[in-house]
Amino acid sequence: MNQPVAAFAGRSLLSRYTACTVLAIGAHPDDLELGVGGTLARLARAGAHVVMAVVSVPGDRERRTAEARAAAAILGCELRFLIEGARRIDDFKPYQLVGMLDELVADLSPAAVFTHSASEFHRDHASVYEATVSAQRLRFFDFFSYHPTMCRPVPVPFNPRAYVDISETVDAKLEAINAHASQFSCRGIDTEVYRDFARLHGRMIGAKYAEGLDVGRMLLA
Ligand SMILES: [Zn+2]
């Protein structure tokens, strides 16, 4: 196998965000771990301040927030919940959701934002993606979308334009996913499929494991 990753190892893209704030936005607890957990762990280990923002918490709030806290600790990230109580994303109008993300972006001034993608089929995920696109008007930040997220695999079109080698953090990613026991082990759902996805993406770049990202906007300076 070719080793293009090794050839570029001294020029890691992740070093771009060292000492910067990176914002990752997910509609629900577990979305960020599934979509971009390995990348977030790598960024945190590279010295970035990584904030995981969870927009809403459906179901048993106490249990799901505890699971999300455990997962964020595994990945080395700060965790924030945007919507208090049991209200769902659908309870808010699009401009209110945009306002929520505007506030977050103004507060954190992130160098990069990771969010859901235009390929999403879950309505909440699509709403969060659209609101994040709007938040770009406030200030410049690199804009990335992660693979559509789901508890059970569904075939959806997603064409990554960038890849992050997560060979060093794939175990942390799986551990963080498994922290959401209410969504996986308690429902008899095997999470190893997410390692398989990472292996498949890794094949694209000659790495053992990778996460694929779509690139919405990025400054190559
Ligand atoms: Zn979700």
mmCIF file of C-alpha atoms and ligand atoms in Angstrom:
data_model
loop_
_atom_site.group_PDB
_atom_site.id
_atom_site.type_symbol
_atom_site.label_atom_id
_atom_site.label_comp_id
_atom_site.label_asym_id
_atom_site.label_seq_id
_atom_site.Cartn_x
_atom_site.Cartn_y
_atom_site.Cartn_z
ATOM 1 C CA MET A 1 0.000 0.000 0.000
ATOM 2 C CA ASN A 2 1.224 3.525 -0.739
ATOM 3 C CA GLN A 3 2.027 5.622 2.318
ATOM 4 C CA PRO A 4 1.019 9.199 1.418
ATOM 5 C CA VAL A 5 0.152 9.903 5.053
ATOM 6 C CA ALA A 6 3.728 9.183 6.132
ATOM 7 C CA ALA A 7 5.036 11.471 3.388
ATOM 8 C CA PHE A 8 3.055 14.405 4.794
ATOM 9 C CA ALA A 9 3.460 13.497 8.460
ATOM 10 C CA GLY A 10 5.656 16.510 9.199
ATOM 11 C CA ARG A 11 2.985 18.862 7.903
ATOM 12 C CA SER A 12 -0.074 17.746 9.806
ATOM 13 C CA LEU A 13 -3.201 19.698 9.013
ATOM 14 C CA LEU A 14 -4.168 19.340 12.655
ATOM 15 C CA SER A 15 -1.238 21.532 13.701
ATOM 16 C CA ARG A 16 -3.177 24.326 11.965
ATOM 17 C CA TYR A 17 -5.523 24.396 14.970
ATOM 18 C CA THR A 18 -3.048 24.029 17.835
ATOM 19 C CA ALA A 19 -3.907 26.594 20.541
ATOM 20 C CA CYS A 20 -7.080 27.498 18.614
ATOM 21 C CA THR A 21 -10.703 26.801 19.450
ATOM 22 C CA VAL A 22 -12.482 24.238 17.300
ATOM 23 C CA LEU A 23 -16.250 23.932 17.466
ATOM 24 C CA ALA A 24 -18.067 20.686 16.676
ATOM 25 C CA ILE A 25 -21.840 20.808 16.450
ATOM 26 C CA GLY A 26 -24.135 17.780 16.675
ATOM 27 C CA ALA A 27 -27.914 17.671 16.812
ATOM 28 C CA HIS A 28 -27.975 15.012 19.558
ATOM 29 C CA PRO A 29 -25.658 13.260 22.012
ATOM 30 C CA ASP A 30 -23.630 10.619 20.089
ATOM 31 C CA ASP A 31 -23.679 12.368 16.671
ATOM 32 C CA LEU A 32 -20.234 13.913 17.126
ATOM 33 C CA GLU A 33 -18.679 10.725 18.416
ATOM 34 C CA LEU A 34 -20.050 8.808 15.410
ATOM 35 C CA GLY A 35 -19.214 11.402 12.769
ATOM 36 C CA VAL A 36 -15.971 12.961 13.855
ATOM 37 C CA GLY A 37 -14.915 11.538 17.244
ATOM 38 C CA GLY A 38 -11.497 10.379 16.078
ATOM 39 C CA THR A 39 -10.705 13.760 14.547
ATOM 40 C CA LEU A 40 -11.836 15.632 17.674
ATOM 41 C CA ALA A 41 -9.648 13.433 19.866
ATOM 42 C CA ARG A 42 -6.688 14.091 17.563
ATOM 43 C CA LEU A 43 -7.309 17.825 17.659
ATOM 44 C CA ALA A 44 -7.551 17.806 21.442
ATOM 45 C CA ARG A 45 -4.307 15.830 21.708
ATOM 46 C CA ALA A 46 -2.665 18.300 19.291
ATOM 47 C CA GLY A 47 -3.439 21.134 21.720
ATOM 48 C CA ALA A 48 -6.665 22.559 20.301
ATOM 49 C CA HIS A 49 -9.494 23.659 22.584
ATOM 50 C CA VAL A 50 -12.290 21.459 21.245
ATOM 51 C CA VAL A 51 -15.878 22.289 22.151
ATOM 52 C CA MET A 52 -18.561 19.688 21.465
ATOM 53 C CA ALA A 53 -21.921 21.461 21.221
ATOM 54 C CA VAL A 54 -24.983 19.215 21.484
ATOM 55 C CA VAL A 55 -28.095 21.024 20.294
ATOM 56 C CA SER A 56 -30.845 18.899 21.883
ATOM 57 C CA VAL A 57 -31.160 15.907 24.182
ATOM 58 C CA PRO A 58 -34.112 13.646 23.296
ATOM 59 C CA GLY A 59 -35.330 10.976 25.698
ATOM 60 C CA ASP A 60 -33.941 10.443 29.202
ATOM 61 C CA ARG A 61 -32.055 13.701 29.659
ATOM 62 C CA GLU A 62 -30.246 12.770 32.835
ATOM 63 C CA ARG A 63 -28.918 9.534 31.404
ATOM 64 C CA ARG A 64 -28.036 10.913 27.984
ATOM 65 C CA THR A 65 -26.223 13.979 29.340
ATOM 66 C CA ALA A 66 -24.208 11.705 31.649
ATOM 67 C CA GLU A 67 -23.277 9.503 28.666
ATOM 68 C CA ALA A 68 -22.308 12.565 26.633
ATOM 69 C CA ARG A 69 -20.111 13.851 29.473
ATOM 70 C CA ALA A 70 -18.339 10.512 29.726
ATOM 71 C CA ALA A 71 -17.775 10.456 25.953
ATOM 72 C CA ALA A 72 -16.459 14.037 25.843
ATOM 73 C CA ALA A 73 -14.031 13.215 28.669
ATOM 74 C CA ILE A 74 -12.740 10.213 26.700
ATOM 75 C CA LEU A 75 -12.126 12.436 23.657
ATOM 76 C CA GLY A 76 -10.612 15.251 25.767
ATOM 77 C CA CYS A 77 -13.202 17.833 24.728
ATOM 78 C CA GLU A 78 -15.358 20.444 26.452
ATOM 79 C CA LEU A 79 -19.080 19.743 26.230
ATOM 80 C CA ARG A 80 -21.956 22.219 25.948
ATOM 81 C CA PHE A 81 -25.702 21.641 25.675
ATOM 82 C CA LEU A 82 -27.599 24.313 23.755
ATOM 83 C CA ILE A 83 -31.304 23.575 24.333
ATOM 84 C CA GLU A 84 -32.335 23.193 27.952
ATOM 85 C CA GLY A 85 -34.980 20.700 29.068
ATOM 86 C CA ALA A 86 -36.997 18.380 26.842
ATOM 87 C CA ARG A 87 -37.625 20.749 23.917
ATOM 88 C CA ARG A 88 -36.726 19.344 20.530
ATOM 89 C CA ILE A 89 -35.064 21.016 17.542
ATOM 90 C CA ASP A 90 -38.419 21.027 15.715
ATOM 91 C CA ASP A 91 -39.813 23.206 18.511
ATOM 92 C CA PHE A 92 -37.621 26.060 17.267
ATOM 93 C CA LYS A 93 -38.003 28.091 14.104
ATOM 94 C CA PRO A 94 -34.980 28.156 11.754
ATOM 95 C CA TYR A 95 -34.068 31.741 12.735
ATOM 96 C CA GLN A 96 -34.035 30.724 16.413
ATOM 97 C CA LEU A 97 -31.678 27.839 15.687
ATOM 98 C CA VAL A 98 -29.445 30.160 13.655
ATOM 99 C CA GLY A 99 -29.511 32.619 16.581
ATOM 100 C CA MET A 100 -28.363 29.875 18.953
ATOM 101 C CA LEU A 101 -25.390 29.002 16.739
ATOM 102 C CA ASP A 102 -24.609 32.682 16.086
ATOM 103 C CA GLU A 103 -24.283 33.148 19.839
ATOM 104 C CA LEU A 104 -21.976 30.159 20.131
ATOM 105 C CA VAL A 105 -19.757 31.302 17.245
ATOM 106 C CA ALA A 106 -19.589 34.834 18.661
ATOM 107 C CA ASP A 107 -18.626 33.432 22.061
ATOM 108 C CA LEU A 108 -15.955 30.976 20.873
ATOM 109 C CA SER A 109 -14.512 32.580 17.694
ATOM 110 C CA PRO A 110 -13.658 29.106 16.368
ATOM 111 C CA ALA A 111 -10.905 28.554 13.817
ATOM 112 C CA ALA A 112 -12.836 25.578 12.458
ATOM 113 C CA VAL A 113 -16.369 24.271 12.705
ATOM 114 C CA PHE A 114 -17.442 20.654 12.168
ATOM 115 C CA THR A 115 -21.127 19.994 11.593
ATOM 116 C CA HIS A 116 -23.621 17.684 9.908
ATOM 117 C CA SER A 117 -23.655 17.507 6.108
ATOM 118 C CA ALA A 118 -25.987 18.346 3.245
ATOM 119 C CA SER A 119 -26.355 14.570 2.744
ATOM 120 C CA GLU A 120 -28.253 14.120 6.009
ATOM 121 C CA PHE A 121 -31.591 12.333 5.956
ATOM 122 C CA HIS A 122 -32.498 13.002 9.622
ATOM 123 C CA ARG A 123 -34.498 16.235 9.731
ATOM 124 C CA ASP A 124 -32.823 17.470 12.961
ATOM 125 C CA HIS A 125 -29.383 16.898 11.455
ATOM 126 C CA ALA A 126 -30.329 18.747 8.256
ATOM 127 C CA SER A 127 -31.667 21.679 10.297
ATOM 128 C CA VAL A 128 -28.419 21.927 12.258
ATOM 129 C CA TYR A 129 -26.391 21.802 9.040
ATOM 130 C CA GLU A 130 -28.449 24.594 7.481
ATOM 131 C CA ALA A 131 -28.181 26.768 10.593
ATOM 132 C CA THR A 132 -24.400 26.257 10.679
ATOM 133 C CA VAL A 133 -24.133 27.304 7.025
ATOM 134 C CA SER A 134 -25.873 30.551 8.021
ATOM 135 C CA ALA A 135 -23.491 31.087 10.942
ATOM 136 C CA GLN A 136 -20.638 31.432 8.413
ATOM 137 C CA ARG A 137 -21.795 34.980 7.609
ATOM 138 C CA LEU A 138 -20.615 36.198 11.021
ATOM 139 C CA ARG A 139 -16.901 35.512 10.743
ATOM 140 C CA PHE A 140 -14.403 33.381 8.886
ATOM 141 C CA PHE A 141 -13.787 29.820 10.005
ATOM 142 C CA ASP A 142 -12.875 26.614 8.215
ATOM 143 C CA PHE A 143 -16.096 24.700 7.621
ATOM 144 C CA PHE A 144 -16.230 20.909 7.539
ATOM 145 C CA SER A 145 -19.079 18.415 7.384
ATOM 146 C CA TYR A 146 -18.853 14.894 8.738
ATOM 147 C CA HIS A 147 -20.391 11.653 7.472
ATOM 148 C CA PRO A 148 -24.153 11.297 8.058
ATOM 149 C CA THR A 149 -24.666 9.747 11.475
ATOM 150 C CA MET A 150 -27.036 6.973 12.482
ATOM 151 C CA CYS A 151 -27.332 4.190 15.031
ATOM 152 C CA ARG A 152 -27.990 1.591 12.357
ATOM 153 C CA PRO A 153 -26.217 1.862 8.976
ATOM 154 C CA VAL A 154 -28.300 3.310 6.138
ATOM 155 C CA PRO A 155 -26.854 3.755 2.636
ATOM 156 C CA VAL A 156 -26.590 7.478 1.945
ATOM 157 C CA PRO A 157 -24.542 9.456 -0.568
ATOM 158 C CA PHE A 158 -21.534 11.173 1.000
ATOM 159 C CA ASN A 159 -18.373 12.061 -0.884
ATOM 160 C CA PRO A 160 -15.550 13.143 1.409
ATOM 161 C CA ARG A 161 -13.149 15.766 0.047
ATOM 162 C CA ALA A 162 -10.721 15.514 2.948
ATOM 163 C CA TYR A 163 -9.568 12.757 5.277
ATOM 164 C CA VAL A 164 -8.142 12.757 8.783
ATOM 165 C CA ASP A 165 -5.932 9.843 9.822
ATOM 166 C CA ILE A 166 -7.451 8.576 13.083
ATOM 167 C CA SER A 167 -5.321 5.449 13.485
ATOM 168 C CA GLU A 168 -4.135 6.749 16.877
ATOM 169 C CA THR A 169 -7.588 7.687 18.120
ATOM 170 C CA VAL A 170 -9.953 5.105 16.632
ATOM 171 C CA ASP A 171 -10.040 3.225 19.955
ATOM 172 C CA ALA A 172 -10.973 6.427 21.797
ATOM 173 C CA LYS A 173 -13.674 7.032 19.186
ATOM 174 C CA LEU A 174 -15.160 3.565 19.735
ATOM 175 C CA GLU A 175 -14.924 3.959 23.513
ATOM 176 C CA ALA A 176 -16.731 7.298 23.265
ATOM 177 C CA ILE A 177 -19.441 5.788 21.064
ATOM 178 C CA ASN A 178 -19.857 2.908 23.518
ATOM 179 C CA ALA A 179 -20.296 5.424 26.347
ATOM 180 C CA HIS A 180 -23.733 6.013 24.807
ATOM 181 C CA ALA A 181 -24.971 2.682 26.115
ATOM 182 C CA SER A 182 -28.631 3.746 25.946
ATOM 183 C CA GLN A 183 -28.291 4.036 22.160
ATOM 184 C CA PHE A 184 -26.161 0.981 21.431
ATOM 185 C CA SER A 185 -25.457 -1.846 23.896
ATOM 186 C CA CYS A 186 -28.834 -1.490 25.613
ATOM 187 C CA ARG A 187 -30.527 -1.896 22.241
ATOM 188 C CA GLY A 188 -28.285 -4.749 21.145
ATOM 189 C CA ILE A 189 -26.559 -2.631 18.460
ATOM 190 C CA ASP A 190 -22.974 -3.573 17.605
ATOM 191 C CA THR A 191 -20.724 -0.517 17.252
ATOM 192 C CA GLU A 192 -17.847 -2.257 15.452
ATOM 193 C CA VAL A 193 -19.405 -1.132 12.170
ATOM 194 C CA TYR A 194 -17.982 2.340 12.923
ATOM 195 C CA ARG A 195 -14.495 0.864 13.030
ATOM 196 C CA ASP A 196 -15.295 -0.702 9.640
ATOM 197 C CA PHE A 197 -16.296 2.715 8.257
ATOM 198 C CA ALA A 198 -13.044 4.182 9.573
ATOM 199 C CA ARG A 199 -11.091 1.343 7.991
ATOM 200 C CA LEU A 200 -12.807 1.979 4.650
ATOM 201 C CA HIS A 201 -12.005 5.703 4.785
ATOM 202 C CA GLY A 202 -8.459 4.863 5.810
ATOM 203 C CA ARG A 203 -8.051 2.822 2.630
ATOM 204 C CA MET A 204 -8.612 5.999 0.627
ATOM 205 C CA ILE A 205 -5.492 7.634 2.040
ATOM 206 C CA GLY A 206 -3.235 4.714 2.842
ATOM 207 C CA ALA A 207 -3.878 4.931 6.573
ATOM 208 C CA LYS A 208 -5.224 2.207 8.831
ATOM 209 C CA TYR A 209 -8.206 4.279 9.967
ATOM 210 C CA ALA A 210 -9.574 7.659 8.861
ATOM 211 C CA GLU A 211 -12.615 9.883 8.975
ATOM 212 C CA GLY A 212 -13.872 11.498 5.780
ATOM 213 C CA LEU A 213 -14.991 15.122 5.691
ATOM 214 C CA ASP A 214 -16.687 17.352 3.187
ATOM 215 C CA VAL A 215 -15.127 20.808 2.934
ATOM 216 C CA GLY A 216 -17.503 23.756 2.863
ATOM 217 C CA ARG A 217 -14.939 26.534 3.099
ATOM 218 C CA MET A 218 -11.261 26.678 3.911
ATOM 219 C CA LEU A 219 -8.495 29.220 3.566
ATOM 220 C CA LEU A 220 -5.276 27.804 2.140
ATOM 221 C CA ALA A 221 -2.821 30.509 3.083
HETATM 222 ZN ZN ZN B 1 -28.649 12.634 15.823
#
